[in-house]
PDB file of C-alpha atoms and ligand atoms in Angstrom:
ATOM      1  CA  MET A 292     209.675 179.769 205.880  1.00 96.00           C
ATOM      2  CA  LYS A 293     206.457 181.575 202.972  1.00 98.00           C
ATOM      3  CA  GLN A 294     207.002 185.535 202.884  1.00 98.00           C
ATOM      4  CA  CYS A 295     204.919 188.659 202.389  1.00 98.00           C
ATOM      5  CA  GLY A 296     204.794 192.086 203.475  1.00 98.00           C
ATOM      6  CA  LEU A 297     203.694 196.169 202.439  1.00 98.00           C
ATOM      7  CA  ILE A 298     204.562 197.814 199.545  1.00 98.00           C
ATOM      8  CA  GLY A 299     204.260 201.333 200.104  1.00 97.00           C
ATOM      9  CA  ASP A 300     205.463 205.041 200.502  1.00 96.00           C
ATOM     10  CA  PRO A 301     206.154 205.267 203.198  1.00 95.00           C
ATOM     11  CA  VAL A 302     205.464 202.210 205.268  1.00 95.00           C
ATOM     12  CA  GLU A 303     206.860 202.524 208.866  1.00 93.00           C
ATOM     13  CA  HIS A 304     203.905 203.478 210.495  1.00 92.00           C
ATOM     14  CA  SER A 305     202.220 200.540 209.723  1.00 95.00           C
ATOM     15  CA  LEU A 306     199.991 198.011 211.666  1.00 96.00           C
ATOM     16  CA  SER A 307     199.726 195.555 209.391  1.00 97.00           C
ATOM     17  CA  PRO A 308     202.775 193.597 210.225  1.00 98.00           C
ATOM     18  CA  VAL A 309     201.974 193.396 213.729  1.00 98.00           C
ATOM     19  CA  MET A 310     198.276 192.032 212.820  1.00 98.00           C
ATOM     20  CA  GLN A 311     199.407 189.882 209.949  1.00 98.00           C
ATOM     21  CA  ASN A 312     202.446 188.218 212.156  1.00 98.00           C
ATOM     22  CA  ALA A 313     199.466 187.304 215.194  1.00 98.00           C
ATOM     23  CA  ALA A 314     197.365 185.899 212.484  1.00 98.00           C
ATOM     24  CA  PHE A 315     200.438 183.666 210.860  1.00 98.00           C
ATOM     25  CA  ARG A 316     201.207 182.975 214.306  1.00 98.00           C
ATOM     26  CA  GLU A 317     197.964 181.448 215.711  1.00 98.00           C
ATOM     27  CA  SER A 318     196.924 179.464 212.426  1.00 98.00           C
ATOM     28  CA  GLN A 319     200.421 178.089 213.763  1.00 98.00           C
ATOM     29  CA  VAL A 320     201.481 179.591 209.194  1.00 98.00           C
ATOM     30  CA  ASP A 321     205.091 180.064 208.874  1.00 98.00           C
ATOM     31  CA  ALA A 322     205.178 182.936 207.129  1.00 98.00           C
ATOM     32  CA  THR A 323     206.236 186.535 208.110  1.00 98.00           C
ATOM     33  CA  TYR A 324     204.638 189.297 207.132  1.00 98.00           C
ATOM     34  CA  HIS A 325     207.934 192.250 206.417  1.00 98.00           C
ATOM     35  CA  LEU A 326     207.378 196.449 204.867  1.00 98.00           C
ATOM     36  CA  TRP A 327     208.630 196.949 201.557  1.00 98.00           C
ATOM     37  CA  GLN A 328     209.231 200.270 201.347  1.00 98.00           C
ATOM     38  CA  THR A 329     209.049 200.884 197.541  1.00 98.00           C
ATOM     39  CA  ASP A 330     209.774 203.942 195.482  1.00 97.00           C
ATOM     40  CA  ALA A 331     207.142 204.597 192.175  1.00 97.00           C
ATOM     41  CA  LYS A 332     210.333 204.159 190.266  1.00 97.00           C
ATOM     42  CA  ASP A 333     210.440 200.652 191.905  1.00 98.00           C
ATOM     43  CA  ILE A 334     207.383 199.383 191.200  1.00 98.00           C
ATOM     44  CA  PRO A 335     207.851 197.400 188.315  1.00 98.00           C
ATOM     45  CA  SER A 336     210.397 195.430 189.646  1.00 98.00           C
ATOM     46  CA  ARG A 337     208.959 194.662 193.254  1.00 98.00           C
ATOM     47  CA  ILE A 338     205.961 193.253 191.605  1.00 98.00           C
ATOM     48  CA  GLU A 339     207.502 191.071 189.993  1.00 98.00           C
ATOM     49  CA  SER A 340     209.439 190.062 192.614  1.00 98.00           C
ATOM     50  CA  LEU A 341     206.394 188.585 194.305  1.00 98.00           C
ATOM     51  CA  ARG A 342     205.876 185.512 191.764  1.00 98.00           C
ATOM     52  CA  ASP A 343     208.531 183.879 193.939  1.00 98.00           C
ATOM     53  CA  PRO A 344     207.168 180.412 195.112  1.00 98.00           C
ATOM     54  CA  ASP A 345     207.961 181.510 198.574  1.00 98.00           C
ATOM     55  CA  VAL A 346     206.525 184.652 198.963  1.00 98.00           C
ATOM     56  CA  LEU A 347     202.686 184.003 198.873  1.00 98.00           C
ATOM     57  CA  GLY A 348     201.573 188.295 198.342  1.00 98.00           C
ATOM     58  CA  ALA A 349     201.439 191.608 199.738  1.00 98.00           C
ATOM     59  CA  ASN A 350     199.079 194.376 200.253  1.00 98.00           C
ATOM     60  CA  ILE A 351     199.494 197.714 198.891  1.00 98.00           C
ATOM     61  CA  THR A 352     198.739 200.813 200.453  1.00 95.00           C
ATOM     62  CA  VAL A 353     199.363 204.928 198.958  1.00 91.00           C
ATOM     63  CA  PRO A 354     200.457 205.770 197.070  1.00 94.00           C
ATOM     64  CA  HIS A 355     200.460 202.563 194.298  1.00 96.00           C
ATOM     65  CA  LYS A 356     197.418 200.977 195.236  1.00 95.00           C
ATOM     66  CA  GLN A 357     196.960 202.396 191.149  1.00 94.00           C
ATOM     67  CA  ILE A 358     199.913 202.196 189.996  1.00 97.00           C
ATOM     68  CA  VAL A 359     200.621 198.292 190.566  1.00 98.00           C
ATOM     69  CA  LEU A 360     197.182 197.437 188.510  1.00 97.00           C
ATOM     70  CA  PRO A 361     198.748 196.930 184.836  1.00 97.00           C
ATOM     71  CA  HIS A 362     201.607 194.715 186.279  1.00 98.00           C
ATOM     72  CA  CYS A 363     198.811 192.126 187.532  1.00 98.00           C
ATOM     73  CA  ASP A 364     198.110 189.021 185.414  1.00 98.00           C
ATOM     74  CA  ASP A 365     194.548 189.509 186.451  1.00 98.00           C
ATOM     75  CA  LEU A 366     192.018 191.274 188.618  1.00 98.00           C
ATOM     76  CA  THR A 367     188.569 190.065 190.264  1.00 97.00           C
ATOM     77  CA  ALA A 368     185.481 192.332 190.012  1.00 96.00           C
ATOM     78  CA  THR A 369     185.702 193.827 192.828  1.00 95.00           C
ATOM     79  CA  ALA A 370     189.404 195.337 192.494  1.00 96.00           C
ATOM     80  CA  ARG A 371     188.520 196.803 188.647  1.00 96.00           C
ATOM     81  CA  ARG A 372     185.657 197.869 189.922  1.00 94.00           C
ATOM     82  CA  ILE A 373     187.266 199.932 192.757  1.00 95.00           C
ATOM     83  CA  GLY A 374     190.398 201.204 189.873  1.00 94.00           C
ATOM     84  CA  ALA A 375     192.810 200.157 192.914  1.00 94.00           C
ATOM     85  CA  VAL A 376     193.966 196.997 194.069  1.00 97.00           C
ATOM     86  CA  ASN A 377     195.058 196.624 197.682  1.00 97.00           C
ATOM     87  CA  THR A 378     196.196 192.974 197.449  1.00 98.00           C
ATOM     88  CA  ILE A 379     198.214 191.075 195.507  1.00 98.00           C
ATOM     89  CA  VAL A 380     198.096 186.902 195.501  1.00 98.00           C
ATOM     90  CA  ASN A 381     200.246 185.018 193.943  1.00 98.00           C
ATOM     91  CA  ARG A 382     199.095 182.302 192.990  1.00 98.00           C
ATOM     92  CA  SER A 383     201.841 179.246 191.307  1.00 97.00           C
ATOM     93  CA  GLY A 384     203.574 182.766 189.422  1.00 98.00           C
ATOM     94  CA  THR A 385     200.312 184.326 188.633  1.00 98.00           C
ATOM     95  CA  LEU A 386     199.781 187.187 190.174  1.00 98.00           C
ATOM     96  CA  LEU A 387     195.976 188.329 191.442  1.00 98.00           C
ATOM     97  CA  GLY A 388     194.988 192.061 192.597  1.00 98.00           C
ATOM     98  CA  ASP A 389     191.702 192.422 194.939  1.00 98.00           C
ATOM     99  CA  ASN A 390     190.656 194.699 196.887  1.00 97.00           C
ATOM    100  CA  THR A 391     189.528 193.651 200.225  1.00 98.00           C
ATOM    101  CA  ASP A 392     188.814 197.595 201.371  1.00 96.00           C
ATOM    102  CA  ALA A 393     185.264 197.473 200.221  1.00 96.00           C
ATOM    103  CA  TYR A 394     184.623 193.516 202.287  1.00 96.00           C
ATOM    104  CA  GLY A 395     186.228 195.185 205.479  1.00 97.00           C
ATOM    105  CA  PHE A 396     184.384 198.222 205.051  1.00 97.00           C
ATOM    106  CA  GLY A 397     181.182 196.114 204.066  1.00 95.00           C
ATOM    107  CA  ALA A 398     181.762 193.915 207.482  1.00 95.00           C
ATOM    108  CA  THR A 399     182.531 196.829 209.745  1.00 95.00           C
ATOM    109  CA  VAL A 400     179.148 197.957 208.813  1.00 94.00           C
ATOM    110  CA  ARG A 401     177.370 194.744 209.378  1.00 93.00           C
ATOM    111  CA  GLY A 402     178.988 194.695 212.594  1.00 92.00           C
ATOM    112  CA  ALA A 403     177.329 197.758 214.075  1.00 90.00           C
ATOM    113  CA  GLY A 404     174.083 196.193 213.225  1.00 88.00           C
ATOM    114  CA  VAL A 405     173.318 197.480 208.405  1.00 86.00           C
ATOM    115  CA  GLU A 406     171.410 194.773 207.082  1.00 79.00           C
ATOM    116  CA  SER A 407     172.140 193.996 203.113  1.00 71.00           C
ATOM    117  CA  GLY A 408     169.205 195.491 201.397  1.00 64.00           C
ATOM    118  CA  ARG A 409     168.851 198.369 204.123  1.00 62.00           C
ATOM    119  CA  HIS A 410     166.474 201.533 202.264  1.00 68.00           C
ATOM    120  CA  GLY A 411     168.092 204.460 203.674  1.00 89.00           C
ATOM    121  CA  THR A 412     170.477 207.260 202.896  1.00 95.00           C
ATOM    122  CA  ALA A 413     174.079 207.485 202.815  1.00 96.00           C
ATOM    123  CA  LEU A 414     176.570 210.412 202.907  1.00 97.00           C
ATOM    124  CA  ILE A 415     180.049 209.882 202.205  1.00 98.00           C
ATOM    125  CA  LEU A 416     182.448 213.227 202.775  1.00 98.00           C
ATOM    126  CA  GLY A 417     185.891 212.509 201.241  1.00 97.00           C
ATOM    127  CA  ALA A 418     186.167 211.647 196.646  1.00 95.00           C
ATOM    128  CA  GLY A 419     189.736 209.408 197.308  1.00 90.00           C
ATOM    129  CA  GLY A 420     190.906 205.896 197.006  1.00 88.00           C
ATOM    130  CA  ALA A 421     189.182 205.515 200.560  1.00 93.00           C
ATOM    131  CA  ALA A 422     185.607 206.885 199.401  1.00 96.00           C
ATOM    132  CA  ARG A 423     185.514 204.737 195.868  1.00 95.00           C
ATOM    133  CA  ALA A 424     185.727 201.447 198.227  1.00 96.00           C
ATOM    134  CA  VAL A 425     182.912 202.386 200.274  1.00 97.00           C
ATOM    135  CA  ILE A 426     180.837 203.595 197.450  1.00 97.00           C
ATOM    136  CA  VAL A 427     181.494 199.845 196.037  1.00 96.00           C
ATOM    137  CA  ALA A 428     180.954 198.830 199.951  1.00 95.00           C
ATOM    138  CA  LEU A 429     177.666 200.451 200.090  1.00 95.00           C
ATOM    139  CA  GLN A 430     176.439 199.859 196.922  1.00 93.00           C
ATOM    140  CA  GLN A 431     176.787 195.707 197.467  1.00 91.00           C
ATOM    141  CA  LEU A 432     175.183 196.325 200.467  1.00 91.00           C
ATOM    142  CA  GLY A 433     171.866 197.658 198.252  1.00 91.00           C
ATOM    143  CA  PHE A 434     172.001 201.637 199.150  1.00 92.00           C
ATOM    144  CA  PRO A 435     169.942 203.540 196.546  1.00 92.00           C
ATOM    145  CA  ARG A 436     171.463 206.536 197.619  1.00 94.00           C
ATOM    146  CA  ILE A 437     174.203 207.740 198.753  1.00 96.00           C
ATOM    147  CA  LEU A 438     175.583 211.516 198.390  1.00 97.00           C
ATOM    148  CA  LEU A 439     178.898 212.226 198.196  1.00 97.00           C
ATOM    149  CA  ALA A 440     180.704 215.322 199.320  1.00 97.00           C
ATOM    150  CA  ASN A 441     184.144 216.338 198.634  1.00 97.00           C
ATOM    151  CA  ARG A 442     186.265 220.227 199.543  1.00 96.00           C
ATOM    152  CA  THR A 443     187.105 219.329 195.742  1.00 95.00           C
ATOM    153  CA  VAL A 444     183.997 218.917 193.506  1.00 94.00           C
ATOM    154  CA  GLU A 445     184.588 218.447 190.545  1.00 95.00           C
ATOM    155  CA  ARG A 446     186.707 215.161 192.306  1.00 95.00           C
ATOM    156  CA  ALA A 447     183.466 214.111 193.256  1.00 96.00           C
ATOM    157  CA  GLN A 448     181.593 214.733 190.303  1.00 96.00           C
ATOM    158  CA  ARG A 449     184.711 212.337 188.179  1.00 95.00           C
ATOM    159  CA  LEU A 450     183.683 210.143 191.031  1.00 95.00           C
ATOM    160  CA  ALA A 451     179.999 209.459 190.810  1.00 95.00           C
ATOM    161  CA  ASP A 452     180.040 209.408 186.839  1.00 95.00           C
ATOM    162  CA  GLU A 453     182.046 206.271 187.246  1.00 94.00           C
ATOM    163  CA  LEU A 454     180.543 204.564 189.652  1.00 94.00           C
ATOM    164  CA  GLY A 455     177.233 205.436 189.841  1.00 84.00           C
ATOM    165  CA  GLY A 456     174.384 204.979 188.170  1.00 85.00           C
ATOM    166  CA  GLY A 457     172.425 207.795 188.964  1.00 86.00           C
ATOM    167  CA  ASP A 458     172.320 206.290 192.768  1.00 93.00           C
ATOM    168  CA  VAL A 459     175.713 208.243 193.776  1.00 96.00           C
ATOM    169  CA  LEU A 460     174.370 212.005 193.642  1.00 96.00           C
ATOM    170  CA  PRO A 461     177.757 214.865 194.385  1.00 96.00           C
ATOM    171  CA  VAL A 462     176.496 217.036 197.024  1.00 96.00           C
ATOM    172  CA  ASP A 463     177.765 220.167 197.348  1.00 95.00           C
ATOM    173  CA  TRP A 464     179.544 220.796 200.536  1.00 95.00           C
ATOM    174  CA  ASP A 465     177.688 224.347 201.646  1.00 94.00           C
ATOM    175  CA  SER A 466     174.779 222.813 201.862  1.00 92.00           C
ATOM    176  CA  LEU A 467     175.654 219.727 204.248  1.00 96.00           C
ATOM    177  CA  ASP A 468     173.511 220.897 206.833  1.00 96.00           C
ATOM    178  CA  GLU A 469     169.808 220.123 204.411  1.00 96.00           C
ATOM    179  CA  ASP A 470     171.592 216.626 204.008  1.00 97.00           C
ATOM    180  CA  LEU A 471     172.182 215.751 207.261  1.00 97.00           C
ATOM    181  CA  PRO A 472     169.245 215.461 208.508  1.00 97.00           C
ATOM    182  CA  GLY A 473     167.862 213.047 205.512  1.00 95.00           C
ATOM    183  CA  ALA A 474     171.131 210.747 206.557  1.00 96.00           C
ATOM    184  CA  THR A 475     170.997 207.690 208.034  1.00 94.00           C
ATOM    185  CA  MET A 476     175.044 207.215 207.372  1.00 96.00           C
ATOM    186  CA  LEU A 477     178.014 209.099 207.362  1.00 97.00           C
ATOM    187  CA  VAL A 478     180.747 208.452 206.580  1.00 98.00           C
ATOM    188  CA  ASN A 479     183.773 209.878 207.636  1.00 98.00           C
ATOM    189  CA  ALA A 480     186.975 208.818 204.134  1.00 97.00           C
ATOM    190  CA  THR A 481     188.358 212.930 204.131  1.00 96.00           C
ATOM    191  CA  SER A 482     191.713 212.775 205.849  1.00 93.00           C
ATOM    192  CA  LEU A 483     190.392 214.900 209.103  1.00 95.00           C
ATOM    193  CA  GLY A 484     190.417 212.878 212.025  1.00 94.00           C
ATOM    194  CA  TRP A 485     194.413 211.865 212.993  1.00 91.00           C
ATOM    195  CA  HIS A 486     194.860 215.372 215.015  1.00 91.00           C
ATOM    196  CA  ASP A 487     192.949 216.428 217.991  1.00 90.00           C
ATOM    197  CA  GLY A 488     190.683 219.377 216.688  1.00 91.00           C
ATOM    198  CA  GLU A 489     190.236 218.382 212.633  1.00 95.00           C
ATOM    199  CA  MET A 490     187.156 217.728 212.265  1.00 95.00           C
ATOM    200  CA  PRO A 491     184.983 216.873 208.580  1.00 97.00           C
ATOM    201  CA  LEU A 492     181.627 218.356 210.795  1.00 97.00           C
ATOM    202  CA  THR A 493     181.068 220.813 213.418  1.00 95.00           C
ATOM    203  CA  PRO A 494     179.204 219.333 217.093  1.00 95.00           C
ATOM    204  CA  SER A 495     176.338 221.559 215.131  1.00 95.00           C
ATOM    205  CA  GLN A 496     176.253 219.773 211.583  1.00 97.00           C
ATOM    206  CA  VAL A 497     176.500 216.056 214.050  1.00 96.00           C
ATOM    207  CA  ALA A 498     173.776 217.436 215.566  1.00 95.00           C
ATOM    208  CA  ARG A 499     171.635 217.497 212.663  1.00 96.00           C
ATOM    209  CA  MET A 500     171.598 214.189 212.024  1.00 96.00           C
ATOM    210  CA  PRO A 501     168.737 211.418 213.106  1.00 94.00           C
ATOM    211  CA  ARG A 502     169.561 209.905 216.150  1.00 92.00           C
ATOM    212  CA  ARG A 503     168.962 205.915 214.370  1.00 92.00           C
ATOM    213  CA  ALA A 504     171.904 207.276 212.269  1.00 94.00           C
ATOM    214  CA  LEU A 505     175.036 205.600 212.203  1.00 95.00           C
ATOM    215  CA  VAL A 506     178.397 207.651 212.376  1.00 96.00           C
ATOM    216  CA  VAL A 507     181.123 205.619 210.038  1.00 97.00           C
ATOM    217  CA  ASP A 508     184.546 207.303 210.536  1.00 97.00           C
ATOM    218  CA  LEU A 509     187.824 205.589 208.863  1.00 97.00           C
ATOM    219  CA  THR A 510     190.311 207.287 210.536  1.00 95.00           C
ATOM    220  CA  TYR A 511     191.583 203.971 213.595  1.00 89.00           C
ATOM    221  CA  ARG A 512     191.164 205.729 216.447  1.00 89.00           C
ATOM    222  CA  GLU A 513     188.610 207.757 218.886  1.00 91.00           C
ATOM    223  CA  THR A 514     188.067 211.377 216.630  1.00 96.00           C
ATOM    224  CA  ASP A 515     185.822 213.959 217.630  1.00 96.00           C
ATOM    225  CA  LEU A 516     183.419 213.525 215.079  1.00 97.00           C
ATOM    226  CA  LEU A 517     182.685 210.387 216.951  1.00 97.00           C
ATOM    227  CA  ARG A 518     182.795 211.909 220.406  1.00 96.00           C
ATOM    228  CA  ALA A 519     180.188 214.592 218.945  1.00 96.00           C
ATOM    229  CA  ALA A 520     178.214 211.802 217.566  1.00 97.00           C
ATOM    230  CA  LYS A 521     178.495 209.487 220.927  1.00 96.00           C
ATOM    231  CA  VAL A 522     177.126 212.858 223.093  1.00 95.00           C
ATOM    232  CA  ARG A 523     174.368 213.684 219.925  1.00 95.00           C
ATOM    233  CA  GLY A 524     173.544 209.574 221.190  1.00 95.00           C
ATOM    234  CA  ILE A 525     174.108 208.433 217.221  1.00 96.00           C
ATOM    235  CA  ALA A 526     175.636 205.489 216.958  1.00 95.00           C
ATOM    236  CA  SER A 527     179.448 204.953 215.625  1.00 96.00           C
ATOM    237  CA  VAL A 528     182.705 202.941 215.486  1.00 95.00           C
ATOM    238  CA  ASP A 529     185.800 204.178 214.285  1.00 94.00           C
ATOM    239  CA  GLY A 530     188.143 202.914 211.080  1.00 94.00           C
ATOM    240  CA  PHE A 531     189.987 199.932 213.790  1.00 93.00           C
ATOM    241  CA  ASP A 532     187.632 196.966 212.375  1.00 93.00           C
ATOM    242  CA  MET A 533     187.745 198.042 208.730  1.00 95.00           C
ATOM    243  CA  LEU A 534     191.692 197.892 208.732  1.00 96.00           C
ATOM    244  CA  VAL A 535     191.270 194.475 211.025  1.00 97.00           C
ATOM    245  CA  HIS A 536     188.741 192.357 208.659  1.00 97.00           C
ATOM    246  CA  GLN A 537     190.873 194.307 205.482  1.00 98.00           C
ATOM    247  CA  GLY A 538     193.702 192.547 206.945  1.00 98.00           C
ATOM    248  CA  ALA A 539     191.228 189.009 207.997  1.00 98.00           C
ATOM    249  CA  ARG A 540     190.369 188.612 203.970  1.00 98.00           C
ATOM    250  CA  SER A 541     193.768 189.231 202.667  1.00 98.00           C
ATOM    251  CA  PHE A 542     195.186 186.858 205.059  1.00 98.00           C
ATOM    252  CA  SER A 543     192.730 184.618 203.637  1.00 98.00           C
ATOM    253  CA  LEU A 544     193.829 184.725 200.228  1.00 98.00           C
ATOM    254  CA  TRP A 545     196.456 184.528 201.699  1.00 98.00           C
ATOM    255  CA  THR A 546     196.371 181.339 203.154  1.00 98.00           C
ATOM    256  CA  GLY A 547     193.239 180.199 202.461  1.00 98.00           C
ATOM    257  CA  LEU A 548     192.515 180.064 205.638  1.00 98.00           C
ATOM    258  CA  ASP A 549     189.863 181.555 207.830  1.00 98.00           C
ATOM    259  CA  ALA A 550     190.865 184.701 209.631  1.00 98.00           C
ATOM    260  CA  PRO A 551     191.939 184.687 213.518  1.00 98.00           C
ATOM    261  CA  VAL A 552     189.679 187.914 213.685  1.00 97.00           C
ATOM    262  CA  SER A 553     189.850 188.525 216.867  1.00 97.00           C
ATOM    263  CA  VAL A 554     193.249 188.530 217.913  1.00 98.00           C
ATOM    264  CA  MET A 555     194.378 190.737 215.048  1.00 98.00           C
ATOM    265  CA  ARG A 556     191.752 192.865 216.534  1.00 96.00           C
ATOM    266  CA  ARG A 557     193.981 192.550 220.471  1.00 97.00           C
ATOM    267  CA  ALA A 558     197.801 192.581 218.101  1.00 97.00           C
ATOM    268  CA  VAL A 559     196.296 195.723 216.542  1.00 95.00           C
ATOM    269  CA  GLN A 560     194.812 197.339 219.823  1.00 93.00           C
ATOM    270  CA  THR A 561     197.841 196.113 221.948  1.00 95.00           C
ATOM    271  CA  GLU A 562     200.332 197.402 219.916  1.00 95.00           C
ATOM    272  CA  GLN A 563     198.320 200.754 219.267  1.00 90.00           C
ATOM    273  CA  GLN A 564     198.218 201.278 223.351  1.00 91.00           C
ATOM    274  CA  LEU A 565     202.181 200.701 223.140  1.00 93.00           C
ATOM    275  CA  ARG A 566     202.820 203.347 220.579  1.00 90.00           C
ATOM    276  CA  ALA A 567     200.870 206.349 222.542  1.00 86.00           C
ATOM    277  CA  ALA A 568     202.672 205.472 225.727  1.00 88.00           C
ATOM    278  CA  ARG A 569     205.336 206.117 224.300  1.00 83.00           C
TER     279      ARG A 569
HETATM  280  P1  LIG B  14     193.233 210.270 199.846  1.00 72.77           P
HETATM  281  O1  LIG B  14     194.415 211.359 199.956  1.00 72.77           O
HETATM  282  O2  LIG B  14     192.994 209.214 198.213  1.00 72.77           O
HETATM  283  O3  LIG B  14     192.253 211.371 200.246  1.00 72.77           O
HETATM  284  C1  LIG B  14     192.276 211.862 200.996  1.00 72.77           C
HETATM  285  C2  LIG B  14     190.395 212.442 201.317  1.00 72.77           C
HETATM  286  O4  LIG B  14     190.227 213.759 202.407  1.00 72.77           O
HETATM  287  C3  LIG B  14     189.824 213.890 200.152  1.00 72.77           C
HETATM  288  O5  LIG B  14     188.830 213.464 199.254  1.00 72.77           O
HETATM  289  C4  LIG B  14     190.136 215.038 200.265  1.00 72.77           C
HETATM  290  O6  LIG B  14     189.561 216.188 199.537  1.00 72.77           O
HETATM  291  C5  LIG B  14     190.222 215.107 202.560  1.00 72.77           C
HETATM  292  N1  LIG B  14     190.962 216.071 202.687  1.00 72.77           N
HETATM  293  C6  LIG B  14     191.945 216.385 202.359  1.00 72.77           C
HETATM  294  N2  LIG B  14     192.185 217.587 203.899  1.00 72.77           N
HETATM  295  C7  LIG B  14     191.269 218.106 203.978  1.00 72.77           C
HETATM  296  C8  LIG B  14     190.417 219.118 204.333  1.00 72.77           C
HETATM  297  N3  LIG B  14     191.448 219.520 205.130  1.00 72.77           N
HETATM  298  N4  LIG B  14     188.981 219.631 204.223  1.00 72.77           N
HETATM  299  C9  LIG B  14     187.947 218.722 203.302  1.00 72.77           C
HETATM  300  N5  LIG B  14     188.544 217.371 203.084  1.00 72.77           N
HETATM  301  C10 LIG B  14     189.794 217.290 202.656  1.00 72.77           C
HETATM  302  O7  LIG B  14     192.645 209.459 200.971  1.00 72.77           O
HETATM  303  P2  LIG B  14     191.969 207.571 201.500  1.00 72.77           P
HETATM  304  O8  LIG B  14     190.620 207.853 200.516  1.00 72.77           O
HETATM  305  O9  LIG B  14     193.251 206.820 201.323  1.00 72.77           O
HETATM  306  O10 LIG B  14     191.760 207.518 202.583  1.00 72.77           O
HETATM  307  C11 LIG B  14     191.313 208.796 203.867  1.00 72.77           C
HETATM  308  C12 LIG B  14     191.441 208.023 205.124  1.00 72.77           C
HETATM  309  O11 LIG B  14     190.383 207.014 205.685  1.00 72.77           O
HETATM  310  C13 LIG B  14     192.297 208.367 205.936  1.00 72.77           C
HETATM  311  O12 LIG B  14     192.979 208.673 206.801  1.00 72.77           O
HETATM  312  C14 LIG B  14     193.248 206.998 205.524  1.00 72.77           C
HETATM  313  O13 LIG B  14     193.667 207.333 207.125  1.00 72.77           O
HETATM  314  C15 LIG B  14     191.595 206.603 206.237  1.00 72.77           C
HETATM  315  N6  LIG B  14     191.503 205.289 205.207  1.00 72.77           N
HETATM  316  C16 LIG B  14     191.871 203.561 206.283  1.00 72.77           C
HETATM  317  C17 LIG B  14     191.352 202.253 205.838  1.00 72.77           C
HETATM  318  C18 LIG B  14     190.945 202.218 207.465  1.00 72.77           C
HETATM  319  O14 LIG B  14     190.890 200.794 206.229  1.00 72.77           O
HETATM  320  N7  LIG B  14     189.940 202.078 208.402  1.00 72.77           N
HETATM  321  C19 LIG B  14     191.325 201.917 204.769  1.00 72.77           C
HETATM  322  C20 LIG B  14     191.490 203.560 203.421  1.00 72.77           C
HETATM  323  C21 LIG B  14     192.311 204.215 204.287  1.00 72.77           C
HETATM  324  P3  LIG B  14     190.280 216.803 198.444  1.00 72.77           P
HETATM  325  O15 LIG B  14     189.717 215.728 197.211  1.00 72.77           O
HETATM  326  O16 LIG B  14     189.892 218.468 198.179  1.00 72.77           O
HETATM  327  O17 LIG B  14     191.738 216.883 198.357  1.00 72.77           O
END
């Protein structure tokens, strides 16, 4: 049996094993997905172990997405551009580092009706690891103007300098009221939303957005931000789809097969319901 797993710290709450093991079963791939809890000091030996012929590869999660880069033999252009790896593929002992978060985000917004090359202004809240993947995905979709607001403004400035070519503009969190009416897409890439009452914007700020806009919250639950958008009649999508699509892309990279996306989505939703009922 082949092995695969999630490398991070912590990993115990991850939905990836449920999602990937459902995909292996559905596709009749003889493989198991494990939780590989790993301290930073153990990263070199953990990554080295992925060269074993029985290992398909791994997902990498916080806080290791950047420190694994030099341990890969090669990186895809997307991983290099984002500056982070969330998927490693073992190709006969050679380790390829990729990043499927941008793919997951792109597939999510395309599923919500956003066409490639659609003109408009996207406003991203947050400038952490997830925001990096979102910027690259929006650039791949052809968004000409990406505004970046972050609590720590210097971090937004650094990210704009690194990933932008004049198309990524840092904006002041305190002047968002001016930017919201012109935004055709709002992305919450902050850590705010996992708990009720946590909201990066106030409902009255959400109401400043145009009705034809799309609100994407990377948090994979229905957040207060998404509820506020719905009340206003603004289309919205949570982070579930991104989670499923990034996982589906990893599955395809490891196996060479099309991923059973609907089976993976159902497995994640069922597991979430079970956890909520506990
Ligand atoms: P990081 O820790 O790298 O970044 C966190 C971001 O949130 C920073 O911009 C930080 O701002 C901001 N932030 C944190 N607390 C606050 C606050 N109180 N007020 C305003 N801003 C705040 O995290 P990630 O980028 O990895 O993840 C961000 C979110 O995206 C998480 O909720 C994560 O679960 C989700 N995610 C979802 C994925 C999916 O597949 N759906 C994939 C990846 C991430 P500052 O710089 O000022 O600290």
